[in-house]
Coordinates of C-alpha atoms and ligand atoms in Angstrom, one line a residue:
M351 CA 0.6 -0.3 -0.3
T352 CA 1.5 3.4 -0.9
L353 CA 0.7 5.8 1.5
P354 CA 1.1 9.8 1.2
S355 CA 3.6 11.9 2.3
Q356 CA 2.3 15.4 3.7
T357 CA -0.6 17.4 4.0
A358 CA -3.3 16.6 3.5
P359 CA -4.7 17.2 -0.2
S360 CA -8.2 17.1 -1.0
T361 CA -10.2 14.9 0.0
L362 CA -13.7 13.8 1.9
L363 CA -11.4 13.4 5.4
S364 CA -11.6 15.8 7.7
P365 CA -7.6 17.1 8.3
S366 CA -7.2 16.5 12.1
S367 CA -8.7 12.6 10.1
Y368 CA -6.9 12.4 7.3
A369 CA -4.0 12.7 9.5
V370 CA -4.9 9.8 12.3
V371 CA -5.8 7.9 9.0
S372 CA -2.1 7.8 7.3
A373 CA -1.2 6.8 10.4
T374 CA -3.5 3.9 10.9
A375 CA -4.3 2.1 7.8
P376 CA -1.0 0.8 7.9
V377 CA -2.4 -1.2 11.8
V378 CA -6.4 -1.5 10.7
A379 CA -5.2 -3.3 7.5
Q380 CA -3.0 -6.1 8.9
H381 CA -5.5 -6.8 11.3
A382 CA -8.7 -6.2 9.3
D383 CA -9.7 -10.2 8.2
E384 CA -10.1 -9.8 12.5
I385 CA -12.1 -7.1 12.8
T386 CA -14.1 -8.4 10.1
A387 CA -14.3 -11.4 11.8
R388 CA -15.8 -10.5 15.6
F389 CA -17.6 -7.8 13.0
Y390 CA -19.7 -10.6 11.6
A391 CA -20.1 -12.4 15.1
N392 CA -21.1 -9.6 16.7
M393 CA -23.6 -9.0 15.0
F394 CA -25.3 -11.8 14.6
A395 CA -25.5 -12.4 18.1
A396 CA -27.4 -9.1 18.7
H397 CA -29.6 -9.7 15.6
P398 CA -30.0 -12.9 14.5
E399 CA -32.7 -11.9 12.0
L400 CA -29.5 -10.7 9.6
L401 CA -28.5 -14.8 8.6
R402 CA -31.1 -14.7 7.0
V403 CA -30.4 -12.5 4.3
F404 CA -26.4 -13.0 4.9
N405 CA -25.2 -16.5 2.6
Q406 CA -24.0 -18.2 5.4
G407 CA -21.9 -20.1 2.8
N408 CA -19.9 -16.7 3.0
Q409 CA -19.2 -16.8 6.0
A410 CA -18.8 -20.2 7.1
T411 CA -15.6 -20.0 3.7
G412 CA -15.3 -16.3 5.6
E413 CA -15.4 -14.1 2.6
Q414 CA -17.0 -12.5 2.7
S415 CA -15.5 -11.6 5.9
K416 CA -12.4 -10.9 3.8
A417 CA -14.8 -8.7 0.9
L418 CA -16.3 -7.4 3.5
A419 CA -11.9 -6.2 5.0
G420 CA -10.2 -5.5 1.2
S421 CA -13.0 -3.3 0.8
V422 CA -13.7 -0.8 3.9
V423 CA -9.3 -0.8 3.8
A424 CA -9.2 0.2 -0.4
Y425 CA -12.1 3.3 0.7
A426 CA -9.6 4.0 3.2
V427 CA -6.8 4.4 1.3
Q428 CA -7.4 6.3 -1.6
L429 CA -9.1 9.0 0.6
I430 CA -5.6 9.1 1.9
D431 CA -4.1 8.0 -1.7
P432 CA -4.8 11.1 -4.7
N433 CA -3.2 8.0 -6.6
A434 CA -5.7 4.5 -5.4
P435 CA -6.2 2.9 -7.7
S436 CA -10.4 4.5 -8.2
F437 CA -12.3 3.4 -6.5
A438 CA -16.1 3.5 -8.4
H439 CA -16.4 -0.6 -9.5
V440 CA -16.4 -1.9 -5.6
M441 CA -19.0 0.4 -5.3
R442 CA -21.2 0.4 -7.7
R443 CA -20.8 -4.1 -7.0
I444 CA -21.5 -3.7 -3.4
A445 CA -24.2 -1.4 -4.4
Y446 CA -25.8 -3.9 -6.7
K447 CA -25.3 -6.9 -3.9
H448 CA -27.5 -4.4 -1.3
M449 CA -29.9 -4.0 -4.0
S450 CA -30.5 -7.5 -4.7
L451 CA -30.5 -8.3 -1.4
G452 CA -33.4 -5.3 0.0
I453 CA -30.1 -3.6 2.2
R454 CA -31.5 -0.1 3.9
A455 CA -30.0 2.7 4.7
E456 CA -31.3 2.2 8.6
Q457 CA -29.8 -0.7 8.8
Y458 CA -25.5 0.9 7.4
I459 CA -26.6 2.3 11.7
V460 CA -26.0 -1.7 13.0
V461 CA -23.4 -2.2 11.0
G462 CA -21.5 1.2 11.9
H463 CA -22.0 0.6 15.5
H464 CA -20.7 -3.2 15.4
L465 CA -18.3 -3.2 13.1
L466 CA -16.2 0.3 14.9
E467 CA -17.1 -2.2 17.9
A468 CA -14.8 -5.0 16.9
V469 CA -12.0 -2.5 15.6
A470 CA -11.9 -1.8 19.0
Q471 CA -12.2 -4.6 21.0
I472 CA -9.1 -6.3 19.1
L473 CA -6.8 -2.9 17.6
G474 CA -7.4 -2.5 21.7
E475 CA -5.4 0.8 23.7
A476 CA -4.2 1.5 20.0
V477 CA -7.9 2.9 19.7
T478 CA -7.8 6.9 21.1
P479 CA -10.6 8.7 20.9
D480 CA -9.3 10.3 18.1
V481 CA -8.7 7.7 15.9
A482 CA -12.7 5.8 16.5
A483 CA -13.9 9.4 15.4
A484 CA -11.4 9.0 12.8
W485 CA -12.3 5.8 12.0
E486 CA -16.0 5.8 12.1
E487 CA -15.3 9.1 9.9
V488 CA -14.1 7.5 6.6
Y489 CA -17.2 4.2 7.6
W490 CA -20.0 7.0 7.3
L491 CA -18.7 8.5 4.3
F492 CA -18.3 5.1 2.8
A493 CA -21.6 4.3 3.9
V494 CA -23.7 8.0 2.8
E495 CA -22.4 7.2 -0.7
L496 CA -23.2 3.6 -0.6
I497 CA -26.4 5.0 0.7
A498 CA -26.8 7.4 -1.9
E499 CA -26.0 4.5 -4.9
E500 CA -28.5 2.8 -3.7
A501 CA -31.7 5.0 -3.5
R502 CA -30.4 5.6 -7.2
L503 CA -30.9 2.4 -7.5
Y504 CA -35.1 1.1 -6.0
Q505 CA -35.5 5.0 -7.8
H506 CA -34.7 2.9 -10.9
A507 CA -35.9 -0.4 -10.2
S508 CA -39.0 1.4 -8.1
I509 CA -38.2 -1.5 -5.6
D510 CA -38.9 -0.2 -2.2
P511 CA -35.9 -2.1 0.0
A512 CA -38.2 -3.6 2.8
H513 CA -40.3 -5.8 -0.2
P514 CA -36.6 -6.2 -2.4
T515 CA -38.1 -9.7 -4.2
R516 CA -41.3 -10.6 -5.9
P517 CA -43.3 -14.0 -6.9
Y518 CA -42.4 -15.9 -9.9
R519 CA -43.2 -19.3 -11.0
V520 CA -40.9 -22.3 -12.6
V521 CA -42.9 -22.7 -15.7
K522 CA -40.3 -25.6 -15.5
T523 CA -37.0 -26.8 -16.1
I524 CA -34.0 -28.5 -17.4
E525 CA -31.6 -31.2 -17.1
E526 CA -28.4 -29.3 -18.8
T527 CA -25.6 -31.7 -17.7
A528 CA -25.5 -33.8 -15.0
D529 CA -25.2 -31.0 -12.3
V530 CA -26.6 -28.1 -14.1
I531 CA -30.7 -27.7 -15.0
S532 CA -32.1 -23.9 -16.0
L533 CA -35.3 -22.8 -14.0
V534 CA -37.5 -21.1 -16.3
L535 CA -39.9 -18.4 -13.9
E536 CA -42.2 -16.2 -15.2
P537 CA -43.0 -12.9 -13.1
A538 CA -46.2 -14.4 -10.4
D539 CA -47.9 -11.1 -9.4
G540 CA -49.3 -10.6 -13.1
R541 CA -47.0 -7.4 -13.5
P542 CA -44.3 -7.2 -16.3
L543 CA -40.8 -9.4 -16.8
P544 CA -38.7 -5.4 -15.7
E545 CA -35.6 -4.4 -18.0
I546 CA -32.8 -6.7 -17.6
A547 CA -29.5 -6.1 -19.0
P548 CA -27.7 -9.1 -20.1
G549 CA -24.7 -10.2 -17.6
Q550 CA -27.0 -9.6 -14.7
Y551 CA -27.8 -11.3 -11.9
V552 CA -30.8 -12.0 -9.3
S553 CA -30.8 -12.4 -5.9
V554 CA -33.1 -15.6 -4.8
F555 CA -34.3 -16.2 -1.7
V556 CA -35.3 -19.8 -0.2
D557 CA -37.0 -21.4 2.0
L558 CA -35.1 -25.1 2.9
P559 CA -36.9 -27.6 4.4
D560 CA -35.5 -26.4 7.6
G561 CA -36.4 -23.9 8.4
D562 CA -33.7 -21.3 7.1
R563 CA -34.2 -19.0 4.8
Q564 CA -30.5 -18.2 2.4
P565 CA -30.1 -15.7 -0.5
R566 CA -28.4 -16.1 -3.5
Q567 CA -27.6 -14.7 -6.2
Y568 CA -27.7 -16.4 -10.5
T569 CA -27.0 -14.7 -13.7
V570 CA -30.2 -13.8 -15.8
S571 CA -29.1 -16.9 -18.7
S572 CA -31.5 -15.7 -21.2
T573 CA -34.4 -13.8 -21.9
A574 CA -34.9 -15.6 -25.2
V575 CA -38.4 -16.0 -24.2
G576 CA -39.5 -11.7 -23.6
T577 CA -41.8 -13.2 -20.4
R578 CA -40.0 -14.9 -18.7
L579 CA -36.0 -16.0 -17.3
Q580 CA -34.0 -18.1 -17.2
I581 CA -31.4 -19.1 -15.5
T582 CA -29.0 -22.1 -14.7
V583 CA -27.4 -23.5 -11.9
R584 CA -25.0 -26.0 -11.4
R585 CA -25.5 -28.5 -7.8
V586 CA -22.0 -27.3 -5.5
L587 CA -21.0 -30.9 -4.1
G588 CA -18.9 -30.3 -0.8
K589 CA -15.3 -30.9 -1.1
N590 CA -13.1 -32.5 1.7
G591 CA -15.7 -32.8 3.4
A592 CA -17.7 -29.3 3.6
P593 CA -21.1 -30.0 3.1
N594 CA -23.1 -29.4 -0.1
G595 CA -24.2 -26.3 -1.8
R596 CA -27.3 -25.1 0.1
V597 CA -29.5 -23.1 -2.3
S598 CA -28.3 -24.9 -5.5
T599 CA -28.7 -28.7 -3.9
Y600 CA -32.0 -28.0 -2.6
L601 CA -32.7 -26.4 -6.5
H602 CA -31.5 -28.9 -7.8
D603 CA -33.3 -32.2 -5.3
R604 CA -36.8 -30.0 -5.1
A605 CA -38.0 -26.8 -7.6
K606 CA -40.6 -28.1 -9.6
A607 CA -42.9 -26.9 -12.5
G608 CA -45.8 -24.6 -10.5
D609 CA -43.1 -24.1 -7.3
I610 CA -42.8 -20.0 -6.4
L611 CA -39.9 -18.7 -5.5
D612 CA -38.5 -14.8 -4.5
V613 CA -37.2 -12.2 -6.4
S614 CA -35.2 -10.0 -6.6
A615 CA -33.8 -7.0 -9.2
P616 CA -31.9 -7.8 -12.3
A617 CA -28.9 -6.0 -10.6
G618 CA -25.3 -6.3 -11.7
D619 CA -23.4 -4.1 -13.5
L620 CA -21.1 -6.8 -15.6
V621 CA -23.0 -5.2 -19.1
L622 CA -21.8 -4.5 -22.5
T623 CA -21.7 -1.0 -22.9
P624 CA -22.5 0.7 -26.4
S625 CA -20.2 -0.1 -28.7
D626 CA -19.0 -2.3 -31.8
S627 CA -16.2 -3.2 -31.0
P628 CA -15.6 -7.4 -31.4
L629 CA -16.2 -8.8 -28.6
L630 CA -14.1 -12.0 -26.0
L631 CA -16.3 -13.6 -24.1
A632 CA -13.7 -15.9 -22.3
S633 CA -16.0 -18.1 -19.4
A634 CA -15.2 -21.7 -17.3
G635 CA -17.8 -23.7 -15.8
A636 CA -20.5 -22.3 -14.7
G637 CA -19.3 -19.0 -15.9
I638 CA -21.2 -19.9 -18.9
T639 CA -24.3 -18.4 -18.0
T640 CA -23.4 -14.9 -18.2
V641 CA -22.1 -15.5 -22.4
L642 CA -25.6 -17.2 -23.2
P643 CA -27.1 -13.6 -22.5
I644 CA -25.0 -11.4 -24.4
V645 CA -24.3 -13.3 -27.2
E646 CA -28.9 -13.4 -27.4
H647 CA -28.3 -9.7 -27.5
I648 CA -26.1 -8.6 -29.7
V649 CA -28.0 -11.2 -31.7
R650 CA -30.8 -8.6 -31.8
T651 CA -29.1 -5.9 -31.5
Q652 CA -25.8 -6.2 -33.4
P653 CA -25.6 -9.3 -35.4
R654 CA -22.6 -7.5 -37.4
R655 CA -20.5 -8.0 -34.5
P656 CA -17.9 -10.1 -34.0
V657 CA -17.8 -12.3 -30.7
I658 CA -16.0 -15.0 -29.8
V659 CA -16.2 -17.4 -27.7
A660 CA -14.0 -18.9 -25.1
H661 CA -15.0 -21.6 -22.9
A662 CA -13.6 -23.7 -21.0
D663 CA -14.6 -27.6 -18.8
R664 CA -14.4 -30.6 -17.1
T665 CA -15.7 -32.1 -20.9
A666 CA -17.8 -31.2 -23.7
Q667 CA -20.7 -33.7 -21.5
D668 CA -19.6 -31.4 -18.1
H669 CA -20.3 -28.1 -20.3
A670 CA -23.4 -26.5 -20.3
L671 CA -25.6 -25.0 -22.7
R672 CA -23.2 -25.7 -25.2
Q673 CA -26.2 -26.6 -27.8
T674 CA -27.3 -23.1 -27.4
V675 CA -25.0 -20.4 -27.4
Q676 CA -23.5 -22.3 -30.8
R677 CA -27.1 -22.1 -31.9
M678 CA -26.6 -17.9 -31.2
G679 CA -23.4 -17.6 -32.2
H680 CA -23.7 -18.9 -36.1
Q681 CA -27.2 -16.3 -36.3
L682 CA -23.9 -14.3 -36.5
D683 CA -21.5 -12.2 -38.7
N684 CA -18.3 -13.4 -37.6
F685 CA -18.6 -15.7 -34.6
T686 CA -15.7 -18.0 -33.1
S687 CA -16.1 -20.3 -31.0
Y688 CA -13.1 -22.2 -28.1
T689 CA -13.4 -25.2 -26.5
W690 CA -10.9 -26.2 -23.5
Y691 CA -11.5 -29.7 -21.9
E692 CA -9.0 -32.2 -18.9
H693 CA -10.2 -34.7 -20.6
V694 CA -10.6 -34.4 -24.7
D695 CA -14.3 -37.8 -26.1
P696 CA -11.9 -39.4 -28.6
G697 CA -13.4 -38.3 -32.3
D698 CA -13.1 -34.0 -31.1
M699 CA -11.1 -32.6 -33.5
S700 CA -12.5 -29.2 -32.7
S701 CA -11.5 -29.0 -28.7
R702 CA -8.4 -28.5 -27.3
E703 CA -7.2 -31.1 -24.0
G704 CA -5.8 -28.7 -20.6
H705 CA -6.1 -24.9 -19.8
M706 CA -7.4 -22.2 -22.0
D707 CA -4.2 -21.1 -23.4
L708 CA -5.7 -18.0 -24.9
S709 CA -1.6 -17.1 -26.7
D710 CA -1.9 -18.4 -30.1
I711 CA -6.1 -18.0 -31.5
P712 CA -6.0 -14.7 -33.5
L713 CA -7.6 -11.7 -31.4
P714 CA -8.5 -8.7 -33.3
D715 CA -7.9 -5.5 -33.0
D716 CA -9.9 -2.9 -30.5
L717 CA -10.9 -5.7 -28.7
H718 CA -13.4 -5.8 -25.1
V719 CA -12.9 -8.7 -22.7
F720 CA -16.2 -10.2 -21.2
T721 CA -15.0 -12.8 -17.9
C722 CA -16.5 -15.7 -15.7
G723 CA -14.5 -18.0 -14.0
P724 CA -12.8 -19.0 -10.9
L725 CA -10.8 -16.7 -9.7
A726 CA -7.5 -18.5 -11.0
F727 CA -8.9 -18.8 -14.4
M728 CA -10.2 -15.1 -14.6
H729 CA -6.2 -13.8 -13.3
H730 CA -5.0 -16.3 -15.6
V731 CA -6.6 -15.0 -18.9
R732 CA -6.8 -11.4 -18.2
A733 CA -3.2 -11.7 -17.4
E734 CA -2.4 -13.5 -21.2
L735 CA -4.5 -10.7 -23.2
M736 CA -2.5 -8.4 -21.0
Q737 CA 0.2 -9.8 -22.7
R738 CA -1.1 -10.1 -26.1
G739 CA -2.2 -5.7 -25.9
V740 CA -5.0 -6.1 -24.3
P741 CA -5.0 -3.6 -22.0
A742 CA -6.7 -4.0 -19.2
H743 CA -9.9 -1.6 -18.8
Y744 CA -10.8 -3.2 -21.9
I745 CA -11.6 -6.3 -19.7
R746 CA -15.0 -6.6 -17.6
Y747 CA -15.2 -9.5 -14.8
E748 CA -17.8 -11.4 -12.9
V749 CA -17.5 -13.3 -9.8
F750 CA -19.9 -15.9 -8.8
G751 CA -19.1 -14.8 -5.1
P752 CA -18.6 -12.2 -3.1
D753 CA -15.1 -9.6 -4.6
L754 CA -12.0 -10.4 -3.6
W755 CA -10.1 -9.6 -6.5
A756 CA -12.0 -5.7 -6.4
A757 CA -11.0 -5.7 -2.8
Q758 CA -7.4 -6.8 -2.4
G759 CA -7.3 -3.9 -5.3
D760 CA -6.4 -5.3 -7.8
G761 CA -9.7 -5.4 -9.9
V762 CA -10.2 -3.7 -13.5
Ligands
FAD1897 C1 -23.0 -12.3 -9.1 C2 -23.4 -13.9 -9.3 C3 -24.0 -15.0 -10.4 C4 -24.1 -15.7 -10.0 N1 -24.7 -16.5 -11.3 C5 -24.5 -18.0 -10.2 C6 -24.7 -18.2 -11.8 O1 -25.6 -18.6 -13.1 N2 -25.6 -19.9 -11.3 C7 -23.6 -20.5 -11.3 O2 -24.4 -22.0 -10.5 N3 -24.2 -20.3 -9.9 C8 -24.4 -18.8 -9.5 N4 -23.2 -18.1 -8.7 C9 -23.2 -18.6 -7.4 C10 -24.4 -19.2 -6.5 O3 -24.8 -17.5 -6.5 C11 -23.7 -19.6 -5.1 O4 -23.3 -19.0 -4.5 C12 -23.8 -21.2 -5.2 O5 -25.4 -22.0 -6.2 C13 -23.7 -22.3 -4.4 O6 -24.5 -21.7 -3.4 P1 -25.5 -22.6 -2.0 O7 -26.2 -22.5 -1.5 O8 -25.2 -23.9 -3.6 O9 -24.0 -23.4 -2.0 P2 -23.2 -22.9 -0.2 O10 -24.5 -23.5 0.8 O11 -23.2 -20.8 0.4 O12 -21.7 -23.6 0.3 C14 -20.9 -22.5 -0.8 C15 -19.8 -23.2 -0.2 O13 -19.1 -23.6 0.7 C16 -18.8 -24.3 1.0 N5 -19.2 -25.0 2.5 C17 -20.5 -24.6 2.6 N6 -20.3 -24.5 4.5 C18 -19.1 -24.9 5.1 C19 -18.3 -24.6 6.1 N7 -19.2 -25.2 7.2 N8 -17.4 -25.2 6.2 C20 -16.2 -25.4 5.3 N9 -16.9 -25.0 3.7 C21 -18.5 -24.9 3.6 C22 -19.6 -25.8 0.6 O14 -18.7 -26.7 0.4 C23 -19.9 -24.9 -1.2 O15 -18.4 -26.1 -1.4 C24 -23.4 -16.9 -8.5 C25 -22.7 -15.3 -7.7 C26 -22.5 -14.8 -7.6 C27 -22.6 -13.5 -6.8
HEM1898 C1 -19.5 1.3 4.3 C2 -21.0 0.0 4.7 C3 -21.0 -1.4 3.7 C4 -19.6 -2.5 3.4 C5 -18.1 -1.5 3.6 C6 -20.5 -3.1 3.3 C7 -19.5 -4.0 2.0 C8 -19.5 -4.9 1.3 C9 -19.0 -5.8 0.7 C10 -17.3 -5.4 -0.1 C11 -19.9 -6.8 -0.2 C12 -19.2 -7.9 -0.5 C13 -20.1 -7.4 -2.1 C14 -19.9 -8.5 -3.0 O1 -20.5 -9.3 -4.1 O2 -18.2 -8.7 -4.0 C15 -21.3 -7.1 0.7 C16 -22.3 -8.2 0.8 C17 -22.9 -7.4 1.2 N1 -23.1 -6.8 2.7 FE1 -22.7 -5.1 2.4 N2 -21.6 -2.8 3.0 C18 -21.8 -2.0 3.9 C19 -23.1 -2.6 4.8 C20 -23.8 -2.9 4.5 C21 -25.7 -3.0 5.5 C22 -25.3 -1.4 6.3 C23 -26.6 -3.8 4.5 C24 -27.5 -4.0 5.9 C25 -27.7 -5.7 7.1 C26 -25.3 -5.2 4.6 C27 -26.1 -6.7 4.7 C28 -24.7 -7.0 2.7 C29 -24.9 -8.5 2.1 C30 -26.3 -9.1 3.2 C31 -24.3 -8.8 1.0 C32 -24.3 -9.7 0.6 C33 -23.1 -10.9 1.7 C34 -22.7 -11.9 0.4 O3 -23.2 -12.1 -0.4 O4 -22.3 -13.0 2.1 N3 -24.0 -4.4 4.5 N4 -21.0 -5.5 2.0

């Protein structure tokens, strides 16, 4: 982390807080994961109702705690360092996630209270009244920006945050592969489908058989039928003794035509910006769900726009939505497709074996890239493309979990 050496430049922070935050940011950063882990424990003890809004899988793996810690530290750094990377993307991502979950302005008081309490508990005597006041200022600057962005999103989507979901009926379930299903959903309240930008997700809230309620995000994998939306869900199996995924297992084993699910408004900013530039859509595994809606959209609106899809999976049999993407893509004037499988079927002459390797595929000038898959996969794709001369700001990504990439300050 680079910290400025002398006087306060123009910043939102008051001059006294600027000095204190500059001096204490390294120690807060060093203990940030510990602070946020304590924060969640304290907050859930005081407000058990929040267990139904927070993803308990992300709590168990510690990922949400790390994402929160990373974002607060990155926010503080950009307040004190004029050369810090832009924070706009992280801010938008968090605001969209909050919006899809119905987070309300007054809940920031609860989070602020427990977060600052955890700072004091973990850092102990180092937290003098001046230090506490300076970090409280950081928290509220961050909170106010998020509250404003979320208010804008709620207003734009005509949503009352107290009622963030609408009932959708499962019209049918489609078995895509042995461990991937699609659910086709239709609004059950008589109102039309909201506007959905290709690449956006919805939060789906599920009442589990043990009485818990849990939300999860699923990309809208298709809006080919204008009155319905489709989500495509990979069954998550627990590895090394960890439990199977709760919501994906529930949807695979229990969801059936006629069921009602509570579904949020579409959210997320991994969306196409208006441009004619060639597109590369690089996905792995469940990341394919972001590819189909983008290809569908290009077919509908810009059939001349060149599109390359590149996908990595275990085998052709695990490659969900493969035929649908191909069928759609072939309606474009200029469509190229590459696949990499860990095991290529004998007789499959067009797929390559092993991990995705973009080093020798022809790339047009002015290429824009969307990538979605595990974090390590996306790091690899980004590094290879940057080596091939694709500017970092043309490479956009979606993380299917708390965004640990952006939180580390390494986002694109
Ligand atoms: C923006 C976004 C878009 C997404 N789009 C899609 C999509 O289109 N399709 C899709 O399939 N998924 C998508 N996801 C992922 C999806 O939201 C869920 O995370 C996924 O379905 C797993 O949820 P689950 O409830 O089944 O698993 P969880 O119960 O949340 O478990 C998740 C992981 O944590 C582990 N775990 C849970 N409890 C413990 C414990 N006590 N100890 C150790 N490990 C534990 C589990 O073994 C599992 O590996 C998306 C996510 C985001 C954020
Ligand atoms: C300044 C205050 C806050 C900050 C900095 C913050 C930060 C974050 C971050 C970084 C994420 C992960 C986003 C991602 O998916 O990448 C997140 C998700 C989330 N936040 Fe906040 N948040 C704040 C306030 C709140 C409040 C007030 C609530 C309401 C109780 C809340 C509830 C949630 C929930 C439920 C999630 C999803 C968690 C998950 O999926 O595991 N947040 N927040």
